[in-house]
XYZ file of C-alpha atoms in Angstrom:
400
model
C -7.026 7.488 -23.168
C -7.175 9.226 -19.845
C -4.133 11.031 -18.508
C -3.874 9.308 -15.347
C -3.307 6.194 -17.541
C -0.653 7.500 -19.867
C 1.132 9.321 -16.568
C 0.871 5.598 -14.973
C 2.909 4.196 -19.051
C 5.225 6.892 -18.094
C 6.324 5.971 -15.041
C 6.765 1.978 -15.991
C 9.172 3.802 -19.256
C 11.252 5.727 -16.724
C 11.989 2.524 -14.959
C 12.726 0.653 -18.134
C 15.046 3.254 -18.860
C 17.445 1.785 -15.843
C 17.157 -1.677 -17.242
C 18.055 -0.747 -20.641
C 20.531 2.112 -20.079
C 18.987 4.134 -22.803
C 17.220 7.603 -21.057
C 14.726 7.442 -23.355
C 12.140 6.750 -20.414
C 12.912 9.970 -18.660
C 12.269 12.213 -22.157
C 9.039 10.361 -21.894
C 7.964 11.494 -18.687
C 8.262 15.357 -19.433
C 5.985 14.876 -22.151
C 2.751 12.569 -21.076
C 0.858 13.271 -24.329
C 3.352 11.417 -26.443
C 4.226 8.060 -24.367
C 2.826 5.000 -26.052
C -0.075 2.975 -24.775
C 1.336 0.874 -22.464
C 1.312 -0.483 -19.157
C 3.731 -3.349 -18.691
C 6.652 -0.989 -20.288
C 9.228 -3.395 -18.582
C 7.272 -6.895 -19.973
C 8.688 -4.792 -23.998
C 12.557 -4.790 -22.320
C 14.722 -6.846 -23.922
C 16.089 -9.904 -21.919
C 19.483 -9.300 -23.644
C 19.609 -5.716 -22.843
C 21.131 -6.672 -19.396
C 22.330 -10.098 -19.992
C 26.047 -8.612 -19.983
C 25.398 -5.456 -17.808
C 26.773 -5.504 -14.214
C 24.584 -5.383 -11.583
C 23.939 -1.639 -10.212
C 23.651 -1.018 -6.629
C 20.323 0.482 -5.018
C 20.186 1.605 -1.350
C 17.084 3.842 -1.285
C 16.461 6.072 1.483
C 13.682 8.903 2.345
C 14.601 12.305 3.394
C 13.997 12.477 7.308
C 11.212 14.100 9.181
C 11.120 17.816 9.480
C 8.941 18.034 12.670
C 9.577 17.973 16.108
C 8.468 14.058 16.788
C 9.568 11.091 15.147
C 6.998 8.962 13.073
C 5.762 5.860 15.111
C 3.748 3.105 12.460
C 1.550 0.180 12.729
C 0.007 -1.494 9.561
C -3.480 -2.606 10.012
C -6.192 -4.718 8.122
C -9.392 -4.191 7.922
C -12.416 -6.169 6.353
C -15.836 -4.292 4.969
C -18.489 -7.133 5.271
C -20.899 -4.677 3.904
C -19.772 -4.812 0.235
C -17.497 -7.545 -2.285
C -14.480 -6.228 -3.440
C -15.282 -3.982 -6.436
C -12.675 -5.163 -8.504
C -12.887 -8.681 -7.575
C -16.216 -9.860 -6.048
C -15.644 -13.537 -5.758
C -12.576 -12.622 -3.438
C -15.046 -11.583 -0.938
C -15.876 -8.633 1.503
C -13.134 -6.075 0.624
C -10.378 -6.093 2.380
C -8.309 -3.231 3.063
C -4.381 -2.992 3.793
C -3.838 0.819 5.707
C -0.353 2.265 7.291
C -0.758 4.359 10.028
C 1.801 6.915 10.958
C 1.261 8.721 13.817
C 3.806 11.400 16.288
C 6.198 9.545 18.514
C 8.447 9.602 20.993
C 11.844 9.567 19.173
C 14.212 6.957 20.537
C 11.642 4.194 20.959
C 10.306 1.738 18.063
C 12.609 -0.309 15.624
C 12.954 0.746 11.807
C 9.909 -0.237 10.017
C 10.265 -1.415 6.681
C 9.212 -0.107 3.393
C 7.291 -2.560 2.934
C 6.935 -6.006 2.360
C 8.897 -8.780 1.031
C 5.400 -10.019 -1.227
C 4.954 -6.499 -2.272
C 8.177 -5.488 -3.278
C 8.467 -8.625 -5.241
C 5.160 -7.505 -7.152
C 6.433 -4.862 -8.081
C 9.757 -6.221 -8.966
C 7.940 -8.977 -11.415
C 5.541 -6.702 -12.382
C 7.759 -4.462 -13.956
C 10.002 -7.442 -14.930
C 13.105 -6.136 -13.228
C 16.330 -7.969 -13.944
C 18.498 -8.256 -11.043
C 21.154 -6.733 -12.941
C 18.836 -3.285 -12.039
C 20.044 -3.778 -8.286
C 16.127 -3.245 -7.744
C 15.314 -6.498 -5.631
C 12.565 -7.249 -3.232
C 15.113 -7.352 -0.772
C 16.783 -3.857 -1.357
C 13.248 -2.089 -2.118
C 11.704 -3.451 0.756
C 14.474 -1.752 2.618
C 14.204 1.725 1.837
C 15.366 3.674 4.844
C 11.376 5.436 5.819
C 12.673 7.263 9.312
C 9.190 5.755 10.682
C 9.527 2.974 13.987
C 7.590 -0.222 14.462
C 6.002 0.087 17.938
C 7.523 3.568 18.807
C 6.165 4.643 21.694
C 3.654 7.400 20.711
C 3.416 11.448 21.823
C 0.188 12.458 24.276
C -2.208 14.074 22.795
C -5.826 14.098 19.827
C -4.298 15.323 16.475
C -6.054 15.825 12.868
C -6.250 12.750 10.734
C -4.683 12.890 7.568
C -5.670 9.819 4.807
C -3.657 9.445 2.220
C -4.081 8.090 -1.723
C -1.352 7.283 -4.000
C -1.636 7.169 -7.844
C -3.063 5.238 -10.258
C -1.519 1.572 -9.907
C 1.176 2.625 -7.202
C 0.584 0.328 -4.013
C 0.326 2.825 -0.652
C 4.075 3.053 0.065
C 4.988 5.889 -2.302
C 3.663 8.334 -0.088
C 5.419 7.436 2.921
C 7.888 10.579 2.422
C 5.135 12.825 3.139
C 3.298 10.277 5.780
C 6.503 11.055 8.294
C 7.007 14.433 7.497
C 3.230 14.825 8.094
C 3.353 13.004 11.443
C 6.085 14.285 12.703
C 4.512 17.742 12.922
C 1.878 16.264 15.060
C -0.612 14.312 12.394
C -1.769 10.876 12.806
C -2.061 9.658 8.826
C -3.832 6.383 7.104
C -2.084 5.364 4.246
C -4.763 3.248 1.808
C -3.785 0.732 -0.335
C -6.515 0.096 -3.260
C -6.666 -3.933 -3.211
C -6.445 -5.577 -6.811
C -5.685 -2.218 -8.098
C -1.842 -1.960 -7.645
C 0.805 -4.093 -7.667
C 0.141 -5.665 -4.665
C -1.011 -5.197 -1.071
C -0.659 -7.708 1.793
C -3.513 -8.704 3.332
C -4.212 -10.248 7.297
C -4.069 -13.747 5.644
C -0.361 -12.917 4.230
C -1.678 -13.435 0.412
C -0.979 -10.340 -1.456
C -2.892 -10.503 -4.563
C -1.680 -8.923 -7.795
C -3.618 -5.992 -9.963
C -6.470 -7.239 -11.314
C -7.829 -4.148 -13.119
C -4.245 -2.481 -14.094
C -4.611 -1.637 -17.728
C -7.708 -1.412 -18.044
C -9.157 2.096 -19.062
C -12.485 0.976 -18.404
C -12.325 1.311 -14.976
C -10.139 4.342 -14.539
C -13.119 6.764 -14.308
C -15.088 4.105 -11.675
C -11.582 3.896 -9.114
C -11.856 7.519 -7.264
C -15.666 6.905 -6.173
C -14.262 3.227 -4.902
C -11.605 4.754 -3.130
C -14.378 7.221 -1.318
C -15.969 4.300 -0.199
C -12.722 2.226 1.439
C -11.953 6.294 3.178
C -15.550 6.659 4.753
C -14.953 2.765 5.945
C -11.687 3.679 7.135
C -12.764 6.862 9.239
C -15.907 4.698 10.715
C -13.639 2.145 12.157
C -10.731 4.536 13.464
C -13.247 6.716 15.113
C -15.501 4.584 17.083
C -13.315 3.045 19.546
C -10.075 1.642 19.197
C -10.948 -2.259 17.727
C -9.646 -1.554 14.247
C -6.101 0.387 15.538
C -4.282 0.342 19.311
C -3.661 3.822 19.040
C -7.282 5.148 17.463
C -7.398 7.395 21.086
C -4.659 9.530 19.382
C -7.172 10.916 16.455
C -8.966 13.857 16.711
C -12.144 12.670 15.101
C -13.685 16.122 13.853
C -10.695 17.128 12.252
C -9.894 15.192 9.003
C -8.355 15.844 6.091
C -7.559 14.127 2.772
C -4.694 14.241 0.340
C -4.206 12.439 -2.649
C -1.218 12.248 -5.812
C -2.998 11.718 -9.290
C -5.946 9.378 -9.278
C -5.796 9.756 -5.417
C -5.809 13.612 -5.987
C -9.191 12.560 -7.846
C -10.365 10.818 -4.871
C -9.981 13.120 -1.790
C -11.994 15.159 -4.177
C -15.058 12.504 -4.152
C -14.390 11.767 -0.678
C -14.937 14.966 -0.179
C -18.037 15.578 -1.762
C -19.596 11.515 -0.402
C -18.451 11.945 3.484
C -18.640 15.470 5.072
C -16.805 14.370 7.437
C -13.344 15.078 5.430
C -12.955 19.245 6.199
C -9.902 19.653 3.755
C -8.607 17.844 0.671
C -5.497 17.960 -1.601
C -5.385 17.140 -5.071
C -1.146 16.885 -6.701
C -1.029 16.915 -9.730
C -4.036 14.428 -10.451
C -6.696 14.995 -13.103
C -10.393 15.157 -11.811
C -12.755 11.759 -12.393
C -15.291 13.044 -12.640
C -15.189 17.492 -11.847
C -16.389 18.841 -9.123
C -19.915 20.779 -9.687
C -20.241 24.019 -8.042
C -21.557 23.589 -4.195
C -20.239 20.122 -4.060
C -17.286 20.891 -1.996
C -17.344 24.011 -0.136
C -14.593 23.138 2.131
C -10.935 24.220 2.093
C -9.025 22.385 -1.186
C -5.534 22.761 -2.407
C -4.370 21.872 -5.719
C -0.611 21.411 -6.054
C 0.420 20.152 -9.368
C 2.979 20.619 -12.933
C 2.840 23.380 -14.575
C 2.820 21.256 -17.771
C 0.030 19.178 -16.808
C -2.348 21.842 -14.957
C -1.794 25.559 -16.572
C -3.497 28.132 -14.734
C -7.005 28.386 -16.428
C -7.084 25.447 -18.343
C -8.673 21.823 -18.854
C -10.757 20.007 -15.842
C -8.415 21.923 -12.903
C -9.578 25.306 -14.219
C -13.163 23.493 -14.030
C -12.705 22.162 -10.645
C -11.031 25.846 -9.775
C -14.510 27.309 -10.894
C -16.381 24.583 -8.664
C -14.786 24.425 -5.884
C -16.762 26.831 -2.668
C -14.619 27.276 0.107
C -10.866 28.425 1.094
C -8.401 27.157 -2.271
C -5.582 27.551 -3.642
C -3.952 26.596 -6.925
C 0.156 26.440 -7.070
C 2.297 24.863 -9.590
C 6.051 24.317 -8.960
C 8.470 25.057 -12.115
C 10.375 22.157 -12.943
C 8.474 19.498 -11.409
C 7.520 16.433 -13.077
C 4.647 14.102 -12.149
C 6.478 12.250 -9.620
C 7.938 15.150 -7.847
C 4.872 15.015 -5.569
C 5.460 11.219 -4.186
C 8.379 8.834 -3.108
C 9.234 7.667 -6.972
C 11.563 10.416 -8.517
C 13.660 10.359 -5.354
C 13.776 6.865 -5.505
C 14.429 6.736 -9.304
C 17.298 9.221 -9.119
C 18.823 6.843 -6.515
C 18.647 4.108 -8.180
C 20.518 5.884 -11.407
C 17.818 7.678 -13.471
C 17.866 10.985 -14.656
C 15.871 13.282 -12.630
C 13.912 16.252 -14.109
C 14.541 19.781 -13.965
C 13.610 19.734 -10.128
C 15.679 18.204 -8.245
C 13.712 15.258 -6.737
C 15.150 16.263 -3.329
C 13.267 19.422 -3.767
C 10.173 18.166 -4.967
C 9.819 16.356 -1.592
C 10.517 19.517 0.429
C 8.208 21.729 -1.645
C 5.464 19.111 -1.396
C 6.064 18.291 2.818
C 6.305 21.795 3.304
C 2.937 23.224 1.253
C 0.918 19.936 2.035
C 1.449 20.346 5.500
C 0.951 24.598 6.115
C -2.473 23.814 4.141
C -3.315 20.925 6.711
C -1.925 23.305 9.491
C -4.075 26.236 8.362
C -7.037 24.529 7.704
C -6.810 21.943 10.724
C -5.121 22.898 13.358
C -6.132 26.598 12.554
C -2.956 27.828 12.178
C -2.364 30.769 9.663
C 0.455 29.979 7.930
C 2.246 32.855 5.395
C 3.470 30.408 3.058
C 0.107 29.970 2.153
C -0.453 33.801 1.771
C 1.237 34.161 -1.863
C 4.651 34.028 -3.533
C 7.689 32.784 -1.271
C 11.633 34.143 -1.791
C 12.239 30.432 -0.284
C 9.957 29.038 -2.698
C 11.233 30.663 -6.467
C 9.949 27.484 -8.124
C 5.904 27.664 -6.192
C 3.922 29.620 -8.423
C -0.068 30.520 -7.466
C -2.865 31.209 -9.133
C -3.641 35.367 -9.935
């Protein structure tokens, strides 16, 4: 059993442990190696376990922007007639659903949602949430994100940032670090992997369910996939502006990756397939497969659990060994897996327990060390955070 797999059990058990009221989810996800083999935790929920509960109340909102401009979005879809679908060939040429976030004029633009009705309801049957949870398509589609529909966006080129979320988690829980990011002047694509979460909408409004979730099989196969849909991506937003209105805004030889678990895994094998991606950031993911030494020579950042990634050990001391260029290794005390995306925030909001980091901080640490790497690395501008141990920062911890 792969970790990404059992981290992917854990999070469905942390959600079951709203429906059922018990907390045993959240033990689970401070200890990955013991959570059962699972991945429809909420399918084992029993329907009586709410029948009598009343319903909670869920109003789930994202921690603004930090930067100076607001966060403008469009979503776009994009179609790779050069290859079938990997996970489902008869579907056709895959087809890609991608956010982009990009620096904008604050003021202009109307909220943009979360996301959409269809995929907030596959997530909400799925996970076979009762509506006694107060987790409804309706309410998680409406997550406040601080990002604008149509905002009107800033003059200027600025680095591309692409971003991939974990195993099984649709695009979305990412978009707490997509603003932040684009607010300090970064246009960012987030990815969706089609057929391999719970659901993406596509240009033809279907948004097909997982087709490959829970199957181990294809864990090791996903990050080289995902390489492929990134190098797609970057051809299309850099040669002219067919695939996205606002392509004229990216600075085409500046491009960086970042990714939380399995997408940790595959801004690593972007990395080493397209050149073209200068900088990569792996939180808190395991490596499918290691890097081998001169395969990425570029700047890399690994930012990741001390429980999951002790300095020295397992495939991240491997990777550590591999990697060529500029790196850095930091682990944040108290963090769980989830510290470095949307989902613990979310999950404390909607009445979990949170870990010993306060999801609120797990954001900020994340925003704020994701972004002085990207600004360092990018933009070539030194940042001192970067430089070693932080009075502001007790809980970041770096490698000797």
């Amino acid at each position: 059993m792969k970790r990404n797999r059992r981290i992917s059990a854990v999070a469905a058990l942390a959600l079951a442990a709203l429906v059922t009221g018990t907390g045993a989810g959240f033990a689970a996800t401070t200890t990955p190696s013991a959570t059962p083999v699972a991945t429809h935790a909420f399918d084992a929920a029993p329907a009586t376990a709410t029948a009598t509960a009343p319903t909670r109340s869920f109003h789930g909102a994202l921690p603004a922007p930090t930067g100076p401009y607001a966060a403008g979005e469009d979503v776009i879809h994009l179609t790779d007639a050069s290859r079938l679908d990997p996970w489902v060939p008869s579907s056709g040429p895959r087809q890609l659903a991608v956010t982009m976030v990009y620096p904008a004029v604050p003021g202009t633009g109307t909220p943009a949602p979360y996301m959409t009705l269809a995929e907030a309801a596959g997530i909400v049957q799925r996970q076979n949430l009762p509506a006694s949870s107060g987790v409804t398509p309706q309410t998680l589609s409406g997550v406040t994100t601080h990002a604008f529909d149509g905002a009107r966006p800033q003059r200027g080129k600025y680095p591309l940032v692409v971003l991939s979320p974990a195993y099984e988690d649709p695009r979305i829980t990412l978009t707490s670090l997509a603003t932040d990011l684009a607010s300090h002047g970064y246009v960012v694509a987030l990815v969706g992997d089609t057929y391999a979460d719970s659901g993406e909408t596509l240009a033809n409004g279907q948004t097909p369910p997982c087709a490959i979730c829970g199957d181990p099989a294809r864990i090791d196969s996903i990050p080289a996939s995902r390489a492929l849909d990134v190098s797609f991506l970057i051809d299309q937003l850099t040669h002219g502006d067919t695939a996205w209105r606002l392509a004229h805004l990216i600075d085409k030889h500046e491009i960086g990756m970042a990714g939380h678990s399995l997408g940790g895994a595959a801004a690593a094998d972007t990395m080493i397939a397209d050149p073209r991606v200068r900088a990569g950031v792996n939180m808190d993911g395991s490596f499918h497969p290691v890097p081998m030494p001169g395969q990425i020579d570029r700047p890399f950042l690994m930012l990741g659990t001390a429980d999951n990634h002790p300095f020295g050990g397992g495939d991240w001391g491997q990777a550590w060994a591999a990697l060529g260029g500029y790196k850095k290794w930091l682990t944040v005390a108290g963090a769980d897996h989830f510290s470095f995306s949307d989902l613990d925030l979310l999950h404390e909001q909607a009445g979990f327990p949170t870990p010993p980091l306060s999801p609120e901080r797990g954001v900020e640490i994340t925003r704020e060390y994701v972004t002085a790497f990207f600004d360092q690395t990018l933009k070539r501008i030194h940042r001192p955070l970067l430089d070693g141990p932080s009075p502001n920062d007790p809980e970041v911890l770096f490698q000797p």
